[in-house]
mmCIF file of N, CA, C and O in Angstrom:
data_model
loop_
_atom_site.group_PDB
_atom_site.id
_atom_site.type_symbol
_atom_site.label_atom_id
_atom_site.label_comp_id
_atom_site.label_asym_id
_atom_site.label_seq_id
_atom_site.Cartn_x
_atom_site.Cartn_y
_atom_site.Cartn_z
ATOM 1 N N UNK A 1 8.972 0.485 8.027
ATOM 2 C CA UNK A 1 8.537 1.131 6.803
ATOM 3 C C UNK A 1 7.483 0.257 6.132
ATOM 4 O O UNK A 1 7.652 -0.944 5.958
ATOM 5 N N UNK A 2 6.386 0.860 5.768
ATOM 6 C CA UNK A 2 5.298 0.122 5.138
ATOM 7 C C UNK A 2 5.608 -0.178 3.683
ATOM 8 O O UNK A 2 6.303 0.579 3.007
ATOM 9 N N UNK A 3 5.066 -1.280 3.236
ATOM 10 C CA UNK A 3 5.241 -1.654 1.832
ATOM 11 C C UNK A 3 4.156 -0.996 0.995
ATOM 12 O O UNK A 3 3.045 -0.765 1.462
ATOM 13 N N UNK A 4 4.489 -0.716 -0.249
ATOM 14 C CA UNK A 4 3.500 -0.165 -1.172
ATOM 15 C C UNK A 4 2.545 -1.284 -1.593
ATOM 16 O O UNK A 4 2.883 -2.477 -1.476
ATOM 17 N N UNK A 5 1.366 -0.916 -2.109
ATOM 18 C CA UNK A 5 0.456 -1.947 -2.612
ATOM 19 C C UNK A 5 1.112 -2.810 -3.688
ATOM 20 O O UNK A 5 0.900 -4.019 -3.740
ATOM 21 N N UNK A 6 1.936 -2.190 -4.514
ATOM 22 C CA UNK A 6 2.617 -2.925 -5.574
ATOM 23 C C UNK A 6 3.607 -3.940 -5.001
ATOM 24 O O UNK A 6 3.723 -5.059 -5.492
ATOM 25 N N UNK A 7 4.319 -3.542 -3.945
ATOM 26 C CA UNK A 7 5.246 -4.466 -3.289
ATOM 27 C C UNK A 7 4.492 -5.624 -2.631
ATOM 28 O O UNK A 7 4.920 -6.779 -2.697
ATOM 29 N N UNK A 8 3.366 -5.302 -2.002
ATOM 30 C CA UNK A 8 2.548 -6.351 -1.395
ATOM 31 C C UNK A 8 2.038 -7.318 -2.445
ATOM 32 O O UNK A 8 2.036 -8.534 -2.239
ATOM 33 N N UNK A 9 1.592 -6.770 -3.580
ATOM 34 C CA UNK A 9 1.084 -7.621 -4.666
ATOM 35 C C UNK A 9 2.188 -8.523 -5.198
ATOM 36 O O UNK A 9 1.964 -9.718 -5.436
ATOM 37 N N UNK A 10 3.370 -7.979 -5.358
ATOM 38 C CA UNK A 10 4.490 -8.770 -5.855
ATOM 39 C C UNK A 10 4.841 -9.886 -4.878
ATOM 40 O O UNK A 10 5.048 -11.036 -5.264
ATOM 41 N N UNK A 11 4.884 -9.539 -3.601
ATOM 42 C CA UNK A 11 5.192 -10.537 -2.581
ATOM 43 C C UNK A 11 4.125 -11.641 -2.557
ATOM 44 O O UNK A 11 4.448 -12.824 -2.494
ATOM 45 N N UNK A 12 2.872 -11.228 -2.616
ATOM 46 C CA UNK A 12 1.765 -12.188 -2.619
ATOM 47 C C UNK A 12 1.864 -13.142 -3.810
ATOM 48 O O UNK A 12 1.745 -14.352 -3.658
ATOM 49 N N UNK A 13 2.090 -12.589 -4.992
ATOM 50 C CA UNK A 13 2.111 -13.441 -6.183
ATOM 51 C C UNK A 13 3.334 -14.347 -6.214
ATOM 52 O O UNK A 13 3.243 -15.484 -6.666
ATOM 53 N N UNK A 14 4.452 -13.876 -5.730
ATOM 54 C CA UNK A 14 5.650 -14.735 -5.674
ATOM 55 C C UNK A 14 5.435 -15.877 -4.675
ATOM 56 O O UNK A 14 5.824 -17.000 -4.930
ATOM 57 N N UNK A 15 4.812 -15.554 -3.539
ATOM 58 C CA UNK A 15 4.528 -16.597 -2.550
ATOM 59 C C UNK A 15 3.555 -17.635 -3.114
ATOM 60 O O UNK A 15 3.693 -18.827 -2.869
ATOM 61 N N UNK A 16 2.569 -17.163 -3.861
ATOM 62 C CA UNK A 16 1.527 -18.052 -4.370
ATOM 63 C C UNK A 16 1.960 -18.819 -5.613
ATOM 64 O O UNK A 16 1.745 -20.014 -5.730
ATOM 65 N N UNK A 17 2.565 -18.088 -6.563
ATOM 66 C CA UNK A 17 2.891 -18.691 -7.870
ATOM 67 C C UNK A 17 4.363 -19.013 -8.048
ATOM 68 O O UNK A 17 4.757 -19.603 -9.051
ATOM 69 N N UNK A 18 5.199 -18.601 -7.119
ATOM 70 C CA UNK A 18 6.633 -18.868 -7.253
ATOM 71 C C UNK A 18 7.289 -17.910 -8.227
ATOM 72 O O UNK A 18 6.684 -16.960 -8.720
ATOM 73 N N UNK A 19 8.553 -18.160 -8.534
ATOM 74 C CA UNK A 19 9.299 -17.245 -9.399
ATOM 75 C C UNK A 19 9.673 -17.879 -10.736
ATOM 76 O O UNK A 19 10.518 -17.362 -11.456
ATOM 77 N N UNK A 20 9.052 -18.984 -11.075
ATOM 78 C CA UNK A 20 9.352 -19.631 -12.352
ATOM 79 C C UNK A 20 8.892 -18.758 -13.521
ATOM 80 O O UNK A 20 7.796 -18.195 -13.487
ATOM 81 N N UNK A 21 9.714 -18.622 -14.553
ATOM 82 C CA UNK A 21 9.351 -17.791 -15.703
ATOM 83 C C UNK A 21 8.023 -18.198 -16.340
ATOM 84 O O UNK A 21 7.252 -17.349 -16.783
ATOM 85 N N UNK A 22 7.710 -19.489 -16.366
ATOM 86 C CA UNK A 22 6.469 -19.936 -17.003
ATOM 87 C C UNK A 22 5.220 -19.543 -16.203
ATOM 88 O O UNK A 22 4.106 -19.600 -16.725
ATOM 89 N N UNK A 23 5.399 -19.096 -14.975
ATOM 90 C CA UNK A 23 4.256 -18.673 -14.162
ATOM 91 C C UNK A 23 4.016 -17.168 -14.257
ATOM 92 O O UNK A 23 3.110 -16.651 -13.612
ATOM 93 N N UNK A 24 4.790 -16.458 -15.076
ATOM 94 C CA UNK A 24 4.680 -14.994 -15.142
ATOM 95 C C UNK A 24 3.273 -14.540 -15.516
ATOM 96 O O UNK A 24 2.755 -13.575 -14.958
ATOM 97 N N UNK A 25 2.623 -15.216 -16.438
ATOM 98 C CA UNK A 25 1.258 -14.830 -16.827
ATOM 99 C C UNK A 25 0.301 -14.927 -15.655
ATOM 100 O O UNK A 25 -0.537 -14.037 -15.444
ATOM 101 N N UNK A 26 0.420 -15.980 -14.870
ATOM 102 C CA UNK A 26 -0.435 -16.146 -13.700
ATOM 103 C C UNK A 26 -0.107 -15.104 -12.637
ATOM 104 O O UNK A 26 -1.009 -14.567 -11.995
ATOM 105 N N UNK A 27 1.182 -14.809 -12.459
ATOM 106 C CA UNK A 27 1.570 -13.783 -11.486
ATOM 107 C C UNK A 27 1.035 -12.422 -11.896
ATOM 108 O O UNK A 27 0.542 -11.671 -11.056
ATOM 109 N N UNK A 28 1.114 -12.109 -13.187
ATOM 110 C CA UNK A 28 0.620 -10.812 -13.660
ATOM 111 C C UNK A 28 -0.870 -10.686 -13.384
ATOM 112 O O UNK A 28 -1.330 -9.667 -12.868
ATOM 113 N N UNK A 29 -1.626 -11.709 -13.705
ATOM 114 C CA UNK A 29 -3.065 -11.701 -13.446
ATOM 115 C C UNK A 29 -3.352 -11.573 -11.954
ATOM 116 O O UNK A 29 -4.217 -10.803 -11.535
ATOM 117 N N UNK A 30 -2.610 -12.322 -11.145
ATOM 118 C CA UNK A 30 -2.803 -12.279 -9.696
ATOM 119 C C UNK A 30 -2.455 -10.899 -9.138
ATOM 120 O O UNK A 30 -3.144 -10.390 -8.243
ATOM 121 N N UNK A 31 -1.396 -10.261 -9.653
ATOM 122 C CA UNK A 31 -1.028 -8.908 -9.206
ATOM 123 C C UNK A 31 -2.141 -7.926 -9.512
ATOM 124 O O UNK A 31 -2.514 -7.109 -8.671
ATOM 125 N N UNK A 32 -2.690 -7.997 -10.727
ATOM 126 C CA UNK A 32 -3.777 -7.093 -11.116
ATOM 127 C C UNK A 32 -4.997 -7.301 -10.220
ATOM 128 O O UNK A 32 -5.619 -6.331 -9.785
ATOM 129 N N UNK A 33 -5.330 -8.544 -9.939
ATOM 130 C CA UNK A 33 -6.468 -8.838 -9.064
ATOM 131 C C UNK A 33 -6.210 -8.353 -7.641
ATOM 132 O O UNK A 33 -7.101 -7.798 -6.996
ATOM 133 N N UNK A 34 -4.996 -8.567 -7.146
ATOM 134 C CA UNK A 34 -4.633 -8.118 -5.810
ATOM 135 C C UNK A 34 -4.790 -6.601 -5.709
ATOM 136 O O UNK A 34 -5.404 -6.094 -4.765
ATOM 137 N N UNK A 35 -4.248 -5.879 -6.689
ATOM 138 C CA UNK A 35 -4.305 -4.416 -6.651
ATOM 139 C C UNK A 35 -5.738 -3.910 -6.785
ATOM 140 O O UNK A 35 -6.118 -2.924 -6.135
ATOM 141 N N UNK A 36 -6.556 -4.571 -7.593
ATOM 142 C CA UNK A 36 -7.966 -4.181 -7.716
ATOM 143 C C UNK A 36 -8.682 -4.383 -6.381
ATOM 144 O O UNK A 36 -9.466 -3.522 -5.948
ATOM 145 N N UNK A 37 -8.426 -5.501 -5.722
ATOM 146 C CA UNK A 37 -9.024 -5.747 -4.417
ATOM 147 C C UNK A 37 -8.541 -4.761 -3.374
ATOM 148 O O UNK A 37 -9.308 -4.290 -2.538
ATOM 149 N N UNK A 38 -7.274 -4.423 -3.423
ATOM 150 C CA UNK A 38 -6.700 -3.453 -2.492
ATOM 151 C C UNK A 38 -7.378 -2.095 -2.650
ATOM 152 O O UNK A 38 -7.771 -1.461 -1.670
ATOM 153 N N UNK A 39 -7.556 -1.670 -3.891
ATOM 154 C CA UNK A 39 -8.202 -0.380 -4.156
ATOM 155 C C UNK A 39 -9.658 -0.400 -3.684
ATOM 156 O O UNK A 39 -10.136 0.557 -3.074
ATOM 157 N N UNK A 40 -10.375 -1.487 -3.965
ATOM 158 C CA UNK A 40 -11.767 -1.601 -3.535
ATOM 159 C C UNK A 40 -11.860 -1.544 -2.013
ATOM 160 O O UNK A 40 -12.756 -0.906 -1.456
ATOM 161 N N UNK A 41 -10.936 -2.190 -1.324
ATOM 162 C CA UNK A 41 -10.940 -2.179 0.139
ATOM 163 C C UNK A 41 -10.676 -0.769 0.673
ATOM 164 O O UNK A 41 -11.297 -0.347 1.649
ATOM 165 N N UNK A 42 -9.785 -0.039 0.031
ATOM 166 C CA UNK A 42 -9.508 1.340 0.448
ATOM 167 C C UNK A 42 -10.754 2.198 0.314
ATOM 168 O O UNK A 42 -11.067 2.993 1.189
ATOM 169 N N UNK A 43 -11.476 2.048 -0.795
ATOM 170 C CA UNK A 43 -12.685 2.834 -1.013
ATOM 171 C C UNK A 43 -13.758 2.473 0.014
ATOM 172 O O UNK A 43 -14.428 3.350 0.555
ATOM 173 N N UNK A 44 -13.892 1.185 0.311
ATOM 174 C CA UNK A 44 -14.861 0.744 1.309
ATOM 175 C C UNK A 44 -14.482 1.281 2.686
ATOM 176 O O UNK A 44 -15.334 1.754 3.436
ATOM 177 N N UNK A 45 -13.203 1.233 3.011
ATOM 178 C CA UNK A 45 -12.720 1.740 4.288
ATOM 179 C C UNK A 45 -13.010 3.236 4.407
ATOM 180 O O UNK A 45 -13.453 3.705 5.453
ATOM 181 N N UNK A 46 -12.786 3.967 3.338
ATOM 182 C CA UNK A 46 -13.039 5.410 3.353
ATOM 183 C C UNK A 46 -14.511 5.690 3.631
ATOM 184 O O UNK A 46 -14.843 6.553 4.443
ATOM 185 N N UNK A 47 -15.407 4.954 2.992
ATOM 186 C CA UNK A 47 -16.848 5.131 3.206
ATOM 187 C C UNK A 47 -17.202 4.797 4.655
ATOM 188 O O UNK A 47 -17.978 5.506 5.294
ATOM 189 N N UNK A 48 -16.634 3.731 5.183
ATOM 190 C CA UNK A 48 -16.915 3.331 6.563
ATOM 191 C C UNK A 48 -16.442 4.399 7.550
ATOM 192 O O UNK A 48 -17.146 4.712 8.514
ATOM 193 N N UNK A 49 -15.271 4.953 7.325
ATOM 194 C CA UNK A 49 -14.743 6.005 8.215
ATOM 195 C C UNK A 49 -15.627 7.241 8.147
ATOM 196 O O UNK A 49 -15.929 7.855 9.176
ATOM 197 N N UNK A 50 -16.062 7.620 6.955
ATOM 198 C CA UNK A 50 -16.945 8.778 6.818
ATOM 199 C C UNK A 50 -18.258 8.550 7.564
ATOM 200 O O UNK A 50 -18.762 9.446 8.237
ATOM 201 N N UNK A 51 -18.817 7.344 7.466
ATOM 202 C CA UNK A 51 -20.056 7.022 8.180
ATOM 203 C C UNK A 51 -19.830 7.106 9.684
ATOM 204 O O UNK A 51 -20.651 7.656 10.423
ATOM 205 N N UNK A 52 -18.716 6.560 10.155
ATOM 206 C CA UNK A 52 -18.384 6.620 11.578
ATOM 207 C C UNK A 52 -18.266 8.074 12.039
ATOM 208 O O UNK A 52 -18.781 8.446 13.098
ATOM 209 N N UNK A 53 -17.572 8.894 11.260
ATOM 210 C CA UNK A 53 -17.396 10.294 11.635
ATOM 211 C C UNK A 53 -18.729 11.021 11.690
ATOM 212 O O UNK A 53 -18.953 11.853 12.582
ATOM 213 N N UNK A 54 -19.639 10.704 10.771
ATOM 214 C CA UNK A 54 -20.966 11.326 10.784
ATOM 215 C C UNK A 54 -21.741 10.937 12.047
ATOM 216 O O UNK A 54 -22.360 11.786 12.693
ATOM 217 N N UNK A 55 -21.707 9.667 12.407
ATOM 218 C CA UNK A 55 -22.398 9.207 13.616
ATOM 219 C C UNK A 55 -21.764 9.831 14.856
ATOM 220 O O UNK A 55 -22.469 10.273 15.770
ATOM 221 N N UNK A 56 -20.441 9.878 14.888
ATOM 222 C CA UNK A 56 -19.753 10.483 16.034
ATOM 223 C C UNK A 56 -20.135 11.952 16.174
ATOM 224 O O UNK A 56 -20.368 12.438 17.294
ATOM 225 N N UNK A 57 -20.245 12.661 15.062
ATOM 226 C CA UNK A 57 -20.636 14.076 15.111
ATOM 227 C C UNK A 57 -22.070 14.227 15.602
ATOM 228 O O UNK A 57 -22.367 15.104 16.408
ATOM 229 N N UNK A 58 -22.956 13.354 15.146
ATOM 230 C CA UNK A 58 -24.346 13.393 15.616
ATOM 231 C C UNK A 58 -24.420 13.137 17.119
ATOM 232 O O UNK A 58 -25.186 13.799 17.838
ATOM 233 N N UNK A 59 -23.635 12.171 17.596
ATOM 234 C CA UNK A 59 -23.622 11.874 19.033
ATOM 235 C C UNK A 59 -23.085 13.058 19.830
ATOM 236 O O UNK A 59 -23.612 13.395 20.898
ATOM 237 N N UNK A 60 -22.063 13.713 19.319
ATOM 238 C CA UNK A 60 -21.504 14.879 19.991
ATOM 239 C C UNK A 60 -22.528 16.010 20.033
ATOM 240 O O UNK A 60 -22.724 16.654 21.078
ATOM 241 N N UNK A 61 -23.203 16.238 18.924
ATOM 242 C CA UNK A 61 -24.234 17.282 18.882
ATOM 243 C C UNK A 61 -25.342 17.002 19.895
ATOM 244 O O UNK A 61 -25.816 17.912 20.578
ATOM 245 N N UNK A 62 -25.760 15.735 19.989
ATOM 246 C CA UNK A 62 -26.803 15.369 20.942
ATOM 247 C C UNK A 62 -26.322 15.536 22.379
ATOM 248 O O UNK A 62 -27.060 16.019 23.238
ATOM 249 N N UNK A 63 -25.075 15.181 22.647
ATOM 250 C CA UNK A 63 -24.526 15.352 23.990
ATOM 251 C C UNK A 63 -24.486 16.834 24.371
ATOM 252 O O UNK A 63 -24.832 17.202 25.502
ATOM 253 N N UNK A 64 -24.088 17.682 23.451
ATOM 254 C CA UNK A 64 -24.051 19.126 23.707
ATOM 255 C C UNK A 64 -25.464 19.637 23.954
ATOM 256 O O UNK A 64 -25.706 20.413 24.880
ATOM 257 N N UNK A 65 -26.423 19.176 23.158
ATOM 258 C CA UNK A 65 -27.817 19.612 23.320
ATOM 259 C C UNK A 65 -28.343 19.206 24.695
ATOM 260 O O UNK A 65 -28.933 20.013 25.401
ATOM 261 N N UNK A 66 -28.111 17.956 25.079
ATOM 262 C CA UNK A 66 -28.600 17.480 26.372
ATOM 263 C C UNK A 66 -27.918 18.199 27.529
ATOM 264 O O UNK A 66 -28.562 18.534 28.524
ATOM 265 N N UNK A 67 -26.642 18.462 27.392
ATOM 266 C CA UNK A 67 -25.919 19.197 28.433
ATOM 267 C C UNK A 67 -26.484 20.607 28.554
ATOM 268 O O UNK A 67 -26.678 21.112 29.670
ATOM 269 N N UNK A 68 -26.769 21.230 27.434
ATOM 270 C CA UNK A 68 -27.343 22.577 27.450
ATOM 271 C C UNK A 68 -28.705 22.574 28.124
ATOM 272 O O UNK A 68 -29.025 23.475 28.902
ATOM 273 N N UNK A 69 -29.524 21.570 27.851
ATOM 274 C CA UNK A 69 -30.838 21.465 28.487
ATOM 275 C C UNK A 69 -30.683 21.304 29.998
ATOM 276 O O UNK A 69 -31.409 21.930 30.770
ATOM 277 N N UNK A 70 -29.752 20.458 30.420
ATOM 278 C CA UNK A 70 -29.513 20.259 31.854
ATOM 279 C C UNK A 70 -29.048 21.561 32.517
ATOM 280 O O UNK A 70 -29.467 21.883 33.616
ATOM 281 N N UNK A 71 -28.164 22.289 31.839
ATOM 282 C CA UNK A 71 -27.674 23.552 32.384
ATOM 283 C C UNK A 71 -28.803 24.561 32.526
ATOM 284 O O UNK A 71 -28.873 25.287 33.503
ATOM 285 N N UNK A 72 -29.727 24.584 31.556
ATOM 286 C CA UNK A 72 -30.861 25.529 31.609
ATOM 287 C C UNK A 72 -31.811 25.178 32.755
ATOM 288 O O UNK A 72 -32.356 26.045 33.404
ATOM 289 N N UNK A 73 -31.999 23.881 33.016
ATOM 290 C CA UNK A 73 -32.891 23.445 34.086
ATOM 291 C C UNK A 73 -32.330 23.802 35.455
ATOM 292 O O UNK A 73 -33.076 24.031 36.392
ATOM 293 N N UNK A 74 -31.021 23.867 35.576
ATOM 294 C CA UNK A 74 -30.393 24.181 36.863
ATOM 295 C C UNK A 74 -30.460 25.641 37.192
ATOM 296 O O UNK A 74 -30.293 26.031 38.325
ATOM 297 N N UNK A 75 -30.682 26.484 36.200
ATOM 298 C CA UNK A 75 -30.703 27.950 36.436
ATOM 299 C C UNK A 75 -31.972 28.381 37.090
ATOM 300 O O UNK A 75 -32.987 27.931 37.166
#
């Protein structure tokens, strides 16, 4: 079972800052930064996947076009 971003952030901050009550302010800041970075990475990943899908579609279209040209030449 995958962990939620919030669970990952909590685990990260506890590993980094420990569980001492006096470190709570630092953990809170670190959690917010972790979650902001996580969200930014998701958005970047989404853009990258969309770009990949566009290139893959262009390659497929070109392959179909070239195959069609080859089929026409054989007739």
